[in-house]
C-alpha atoms as a printed R data frame, in Angstrom:
    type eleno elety resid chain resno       x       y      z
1   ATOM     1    CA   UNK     A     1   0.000   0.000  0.000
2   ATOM     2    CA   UNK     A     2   1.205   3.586 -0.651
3   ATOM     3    CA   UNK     A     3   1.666   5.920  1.632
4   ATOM     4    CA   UNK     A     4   1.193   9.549  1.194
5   ATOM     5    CA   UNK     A     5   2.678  11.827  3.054
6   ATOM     6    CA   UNK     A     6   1.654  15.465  3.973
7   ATOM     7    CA   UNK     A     7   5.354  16.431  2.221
8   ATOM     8    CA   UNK     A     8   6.908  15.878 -1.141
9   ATOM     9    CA   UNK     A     9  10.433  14.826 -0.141
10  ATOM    10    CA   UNK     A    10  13.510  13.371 -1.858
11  ATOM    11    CA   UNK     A    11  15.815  14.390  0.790
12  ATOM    12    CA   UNK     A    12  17.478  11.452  1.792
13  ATOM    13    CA   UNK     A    13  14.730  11.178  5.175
14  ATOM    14    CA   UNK     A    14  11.644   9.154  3.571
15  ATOM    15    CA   UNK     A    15  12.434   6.662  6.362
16  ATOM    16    CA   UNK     A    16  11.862   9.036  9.229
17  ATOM    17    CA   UNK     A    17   8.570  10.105  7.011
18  ATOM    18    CA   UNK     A    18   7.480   6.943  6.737
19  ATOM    19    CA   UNK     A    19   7.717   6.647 10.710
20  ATOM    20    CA   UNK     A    20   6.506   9.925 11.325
21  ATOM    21    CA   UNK     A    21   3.305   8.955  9.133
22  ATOM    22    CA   UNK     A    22   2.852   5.417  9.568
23  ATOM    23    CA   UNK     A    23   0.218   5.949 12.050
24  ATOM    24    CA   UNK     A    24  -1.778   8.390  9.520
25  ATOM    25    CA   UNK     A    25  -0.985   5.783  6.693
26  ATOM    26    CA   UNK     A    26  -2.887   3.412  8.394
27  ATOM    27    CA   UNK     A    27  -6.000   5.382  8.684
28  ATOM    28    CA   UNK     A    28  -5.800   6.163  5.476
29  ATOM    29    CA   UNK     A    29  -5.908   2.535  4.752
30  ATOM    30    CA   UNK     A    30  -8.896   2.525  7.113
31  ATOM    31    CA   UNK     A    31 -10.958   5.105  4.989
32  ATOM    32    CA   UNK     A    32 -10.618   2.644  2.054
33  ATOM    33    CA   UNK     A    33 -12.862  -0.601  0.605
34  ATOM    34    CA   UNK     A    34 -10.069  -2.758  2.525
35  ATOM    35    CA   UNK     A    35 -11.854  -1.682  6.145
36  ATOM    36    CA   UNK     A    36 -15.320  -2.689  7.576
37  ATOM    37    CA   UNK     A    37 -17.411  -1.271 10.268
38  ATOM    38    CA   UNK     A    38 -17.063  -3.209 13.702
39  ATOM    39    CA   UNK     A    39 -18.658  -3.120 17.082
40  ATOM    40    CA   UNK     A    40 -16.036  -3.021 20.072
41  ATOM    41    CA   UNK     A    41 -17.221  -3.973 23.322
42  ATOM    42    CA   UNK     A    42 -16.295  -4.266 27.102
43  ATOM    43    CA   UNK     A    43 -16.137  -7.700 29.153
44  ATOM    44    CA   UNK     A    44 -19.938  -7.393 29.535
45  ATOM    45    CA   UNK     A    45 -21.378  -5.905 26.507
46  ATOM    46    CA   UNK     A    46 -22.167  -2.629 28.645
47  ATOM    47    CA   UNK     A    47 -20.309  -0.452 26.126
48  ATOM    48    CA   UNK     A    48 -19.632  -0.346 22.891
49  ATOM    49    CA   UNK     A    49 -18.511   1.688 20.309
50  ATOM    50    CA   UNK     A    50 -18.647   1.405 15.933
51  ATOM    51    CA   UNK     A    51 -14.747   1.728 14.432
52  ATOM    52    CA   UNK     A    52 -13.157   1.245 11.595
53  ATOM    53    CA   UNK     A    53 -10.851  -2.218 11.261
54  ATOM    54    CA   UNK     A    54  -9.307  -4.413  8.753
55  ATOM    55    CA   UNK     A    55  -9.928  -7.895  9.010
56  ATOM    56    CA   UNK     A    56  -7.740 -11.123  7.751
57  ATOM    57    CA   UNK     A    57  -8.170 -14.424  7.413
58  ATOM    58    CA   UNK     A    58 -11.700 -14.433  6.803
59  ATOM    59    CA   UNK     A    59 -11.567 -17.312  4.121
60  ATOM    60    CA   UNK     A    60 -10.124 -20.551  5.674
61  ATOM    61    CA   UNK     A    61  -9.185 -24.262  4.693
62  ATOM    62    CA   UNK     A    62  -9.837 -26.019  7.907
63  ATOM    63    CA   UNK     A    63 -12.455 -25.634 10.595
64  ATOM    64    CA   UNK     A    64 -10.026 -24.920 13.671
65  ATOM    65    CA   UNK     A    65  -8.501 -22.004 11.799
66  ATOM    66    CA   UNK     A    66 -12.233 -20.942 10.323
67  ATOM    67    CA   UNK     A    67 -12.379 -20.027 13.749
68  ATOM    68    CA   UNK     A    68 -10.006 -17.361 14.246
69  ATOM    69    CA   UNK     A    69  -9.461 -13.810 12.822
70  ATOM    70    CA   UNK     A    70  -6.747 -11.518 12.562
71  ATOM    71    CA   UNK     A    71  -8.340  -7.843 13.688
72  ATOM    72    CA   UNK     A    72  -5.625  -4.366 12.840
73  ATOM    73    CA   UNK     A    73  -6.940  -0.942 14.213
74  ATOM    74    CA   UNK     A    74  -5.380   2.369 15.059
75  ATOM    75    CA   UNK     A    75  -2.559   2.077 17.964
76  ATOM    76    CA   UNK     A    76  -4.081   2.127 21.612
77  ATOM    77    CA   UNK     A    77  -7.786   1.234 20.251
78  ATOM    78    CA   UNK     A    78  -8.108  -2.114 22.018
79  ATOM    79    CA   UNK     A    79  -6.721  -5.325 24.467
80  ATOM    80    CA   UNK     A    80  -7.502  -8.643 25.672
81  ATOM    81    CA   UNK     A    81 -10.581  -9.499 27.035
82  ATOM    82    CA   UNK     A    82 -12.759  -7.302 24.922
83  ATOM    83    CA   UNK     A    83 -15.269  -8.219 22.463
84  ATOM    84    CA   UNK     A    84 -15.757  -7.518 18.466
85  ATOM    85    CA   UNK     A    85 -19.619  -7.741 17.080
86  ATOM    86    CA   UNK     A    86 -18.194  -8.505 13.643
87  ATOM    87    CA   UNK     A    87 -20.920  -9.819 10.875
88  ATOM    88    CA   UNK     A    88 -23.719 -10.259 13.940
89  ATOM    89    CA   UNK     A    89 -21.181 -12.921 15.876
90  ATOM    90    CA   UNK     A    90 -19.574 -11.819 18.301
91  ATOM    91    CA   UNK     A    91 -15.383 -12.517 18.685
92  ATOM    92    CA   UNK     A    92 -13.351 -12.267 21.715
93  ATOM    93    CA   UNK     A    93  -9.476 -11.218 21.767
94  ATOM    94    CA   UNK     A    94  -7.325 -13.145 23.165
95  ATOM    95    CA   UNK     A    95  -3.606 -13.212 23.499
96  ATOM    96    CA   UNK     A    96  -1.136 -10.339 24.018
97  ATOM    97    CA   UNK     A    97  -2.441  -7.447 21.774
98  ATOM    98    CA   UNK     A    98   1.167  -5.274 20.093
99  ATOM    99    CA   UNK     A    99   1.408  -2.868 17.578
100 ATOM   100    CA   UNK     A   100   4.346  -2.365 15.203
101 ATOM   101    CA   UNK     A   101   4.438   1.463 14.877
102 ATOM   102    CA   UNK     A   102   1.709   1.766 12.474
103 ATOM   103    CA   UNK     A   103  -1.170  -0.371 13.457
104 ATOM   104    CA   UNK     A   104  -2.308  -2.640 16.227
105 ATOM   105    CA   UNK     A   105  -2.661  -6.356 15.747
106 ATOM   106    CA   UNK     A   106  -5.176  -8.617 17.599
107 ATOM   107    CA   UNK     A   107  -6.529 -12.071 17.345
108 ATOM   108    CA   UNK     A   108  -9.667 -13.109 18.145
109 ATOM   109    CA   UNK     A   109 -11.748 -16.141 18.439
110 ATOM   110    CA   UNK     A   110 -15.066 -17.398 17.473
111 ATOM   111    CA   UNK     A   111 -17.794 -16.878 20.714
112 ATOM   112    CA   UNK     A   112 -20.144 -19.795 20.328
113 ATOM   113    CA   UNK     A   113 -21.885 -19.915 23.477
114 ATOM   114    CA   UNK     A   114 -23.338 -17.659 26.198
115 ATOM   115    CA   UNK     A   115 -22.153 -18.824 29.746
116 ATOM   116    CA   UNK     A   116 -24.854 -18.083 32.570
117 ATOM   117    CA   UNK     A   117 -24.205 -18.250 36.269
118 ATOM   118    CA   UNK     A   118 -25.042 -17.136 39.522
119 ATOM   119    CA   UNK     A   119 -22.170 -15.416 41.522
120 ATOM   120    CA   UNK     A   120 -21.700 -15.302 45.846
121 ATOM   121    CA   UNK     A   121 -24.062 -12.127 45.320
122 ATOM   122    CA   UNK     A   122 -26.825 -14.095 44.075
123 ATOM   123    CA   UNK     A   123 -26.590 -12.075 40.535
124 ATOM   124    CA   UNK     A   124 -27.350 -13.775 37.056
125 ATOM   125    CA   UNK     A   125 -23.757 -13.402 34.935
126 ATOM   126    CA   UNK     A   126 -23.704 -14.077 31.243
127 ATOM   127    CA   UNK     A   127 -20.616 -13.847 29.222
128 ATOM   128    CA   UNK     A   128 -20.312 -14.946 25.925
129 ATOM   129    CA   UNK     A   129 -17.146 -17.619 25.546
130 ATOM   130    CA   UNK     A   130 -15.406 -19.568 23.091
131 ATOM   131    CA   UNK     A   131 -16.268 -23.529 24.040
132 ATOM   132    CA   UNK     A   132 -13.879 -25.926 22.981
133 ATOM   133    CA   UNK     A   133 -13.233 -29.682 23.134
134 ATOM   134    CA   UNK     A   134 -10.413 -30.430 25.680
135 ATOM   135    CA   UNK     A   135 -10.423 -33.792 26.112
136 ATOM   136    CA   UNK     A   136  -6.690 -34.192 24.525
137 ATOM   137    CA   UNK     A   137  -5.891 -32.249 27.789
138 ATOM   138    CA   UNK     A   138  -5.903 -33.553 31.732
139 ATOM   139    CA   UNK     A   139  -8.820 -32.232 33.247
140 ATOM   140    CA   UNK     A   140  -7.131 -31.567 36.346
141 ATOM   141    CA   UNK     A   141  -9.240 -34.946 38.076
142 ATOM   142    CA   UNK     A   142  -7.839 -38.449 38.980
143 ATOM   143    CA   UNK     A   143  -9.788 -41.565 39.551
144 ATOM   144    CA   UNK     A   144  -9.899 -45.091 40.338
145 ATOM   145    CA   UNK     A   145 -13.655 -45.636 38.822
146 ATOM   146    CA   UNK     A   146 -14.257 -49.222 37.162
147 ATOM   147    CA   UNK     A   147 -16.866 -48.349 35.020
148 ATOM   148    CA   UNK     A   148 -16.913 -46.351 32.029
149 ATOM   149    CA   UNK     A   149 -19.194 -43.063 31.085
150 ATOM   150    CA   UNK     A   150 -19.488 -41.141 28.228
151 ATOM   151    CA   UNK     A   151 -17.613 -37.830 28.972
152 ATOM   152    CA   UNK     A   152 -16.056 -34.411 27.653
153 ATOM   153    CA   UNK     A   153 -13.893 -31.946 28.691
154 ATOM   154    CA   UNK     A   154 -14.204 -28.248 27.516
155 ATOM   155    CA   UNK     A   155 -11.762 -25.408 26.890
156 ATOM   156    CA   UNK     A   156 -13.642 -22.440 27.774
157 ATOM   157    CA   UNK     A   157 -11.895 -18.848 26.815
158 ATOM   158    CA   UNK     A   158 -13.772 -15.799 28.845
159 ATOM   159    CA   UNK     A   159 -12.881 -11.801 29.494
160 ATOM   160    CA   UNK     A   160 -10.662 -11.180 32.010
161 ATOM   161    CA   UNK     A   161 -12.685  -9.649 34.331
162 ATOM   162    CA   UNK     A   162 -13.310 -10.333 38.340
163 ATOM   163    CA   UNK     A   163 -16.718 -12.252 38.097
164 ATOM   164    CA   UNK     A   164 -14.684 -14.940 35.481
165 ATOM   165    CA   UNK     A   165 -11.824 -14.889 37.436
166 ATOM   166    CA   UNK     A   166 -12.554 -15.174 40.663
167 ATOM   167    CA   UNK     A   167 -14.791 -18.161 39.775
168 ATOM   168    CA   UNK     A   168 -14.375 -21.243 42.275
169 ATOM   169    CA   UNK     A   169 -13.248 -24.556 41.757
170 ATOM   170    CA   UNK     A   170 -16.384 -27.258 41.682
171 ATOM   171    CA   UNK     A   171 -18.803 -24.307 40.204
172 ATOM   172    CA   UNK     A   172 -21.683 -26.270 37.891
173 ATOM   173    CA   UNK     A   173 -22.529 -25.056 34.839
174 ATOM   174    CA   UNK     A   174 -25.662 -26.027 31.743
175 ATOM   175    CA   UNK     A   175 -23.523 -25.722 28.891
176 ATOM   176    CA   UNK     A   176 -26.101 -27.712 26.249
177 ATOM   177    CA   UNK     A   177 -24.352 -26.026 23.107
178 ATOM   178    CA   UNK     A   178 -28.351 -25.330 22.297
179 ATOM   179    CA   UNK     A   179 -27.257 -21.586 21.572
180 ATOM   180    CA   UNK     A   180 -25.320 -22.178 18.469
181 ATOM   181    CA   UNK     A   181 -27.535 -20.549 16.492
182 ATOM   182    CA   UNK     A   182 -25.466 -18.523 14.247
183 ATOM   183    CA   UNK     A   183 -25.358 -20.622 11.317
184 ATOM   184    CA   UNK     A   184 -29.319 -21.234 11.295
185 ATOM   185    CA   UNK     A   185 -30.307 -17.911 10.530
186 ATOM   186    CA   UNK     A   186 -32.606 -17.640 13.184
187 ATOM   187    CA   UNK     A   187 -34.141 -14.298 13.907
188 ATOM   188    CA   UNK     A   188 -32.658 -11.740 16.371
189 ATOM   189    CA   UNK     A   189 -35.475 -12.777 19.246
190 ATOM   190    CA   UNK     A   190 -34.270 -16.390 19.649
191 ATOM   191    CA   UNK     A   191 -31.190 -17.000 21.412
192 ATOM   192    CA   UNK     A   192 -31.371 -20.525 22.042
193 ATOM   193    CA   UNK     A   193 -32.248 -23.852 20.380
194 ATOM   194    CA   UNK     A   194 -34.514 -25.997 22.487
195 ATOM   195    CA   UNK     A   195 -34.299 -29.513 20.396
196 ATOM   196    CA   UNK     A   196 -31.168 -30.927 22.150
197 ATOM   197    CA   UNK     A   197 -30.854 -32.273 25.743
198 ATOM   198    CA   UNK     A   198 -29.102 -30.208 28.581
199 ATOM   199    CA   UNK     A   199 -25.535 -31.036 29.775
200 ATOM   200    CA   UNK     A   200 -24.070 -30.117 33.073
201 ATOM   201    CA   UNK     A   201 -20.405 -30.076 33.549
202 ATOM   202    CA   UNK     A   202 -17.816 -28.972 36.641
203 ATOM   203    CA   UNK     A   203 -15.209 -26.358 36.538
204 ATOM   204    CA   UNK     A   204 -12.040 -28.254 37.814
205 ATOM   205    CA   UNK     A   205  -9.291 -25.717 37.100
């Protein structure tokens, strides 16, 4: 992409111009048909704003990596933890979010179901999480049982904020995957498909 500077120079300094505009390049970049209108949002959805972003790796050859996308915006703009309402799903960013002069670079991954629970205040928490199979990984429980039961283990990736945190160990949770409803197209009012059975599962670490 070319930049433009606000100075025609052949003075020997485009590098320092380049640095001194990289930041403007980018939202020049921004103002083009390579950006798309996003929602950013807090831990808990209570605000949220409309910026301009560039998103990559929208078109995928396998499902893990259909799963993730690459988010650049203006230095400073977000971190991890938050969420991105990007083509009515919502993401969450994870990992470290850095910058290299001219834009910031984030990753974030596919929310596919809303966690509910009731904290030691007795209020009703909902985040929305990316839930993942973990059974490849120790589950943090060890056994001596004789008999065999059909199980899973889930990966569960949440904001970083006190009420997911400062969860305890044993906490219960209905995680029935009936809320995937993104690829069904249903409408806006339903959040939640009712034709599968309800699964409870533990927190163990």
């Amino acid at each position: 992409y070319l930049l433009k500077s606000p100075h025609s120079q052949l003075s020997g300094f485009e590098d320092e111009a380049l640095n001194n505009f990289a930041e403007e390049g980018f939202l020049e970049a921004l103002n083009s048909e390579i950006a798309v209108d996003i929602e950013l949002c807090n831990y808990n959805l209570s605000d949220c704003k409309i910026i301009r972003a560039i998103i990559q790796n929208t078109v995928q050859d396998t499902k893990l990596k259909s799963l993730n996308r690459l988010l650049f915006v203006p230095i400073g703009t977000c971190k991890a933890g938050m969420y991105v309402k990007y083509k009515d799903r919502f993401w969450l960013i994870t990992g470290l979010v850095d910058d290299n002069g001219m834009y910031e670079k984030a990753v974030m991954q596919i929310c596919n179901y809303c966690l509910s629970w009731i904290n030691d205040s007795g209020m009703l928490i909902q985040r929305w999480a990316n839930v993942t199979s973990a059974s490849q990984y120790n589950n943090g429980e060890t056994s001596t049982y004789n008999y065999s039961v059909r199980s899973d283990q889930l990966m569960i990736l949440t904001p970083d904020d006190d009420e997911c945190l400062l969860l305890d160990q044993g906490k219960r949770f209905i995680i029935d995957r009936r809320c995937k409803v993104y690829e069904k197209n249903f409408p806006e009012s339903i959040e939640k498909d009712t034709s599968k059975p309800v699964l409870v599962y533990q927190l163990t670490r």
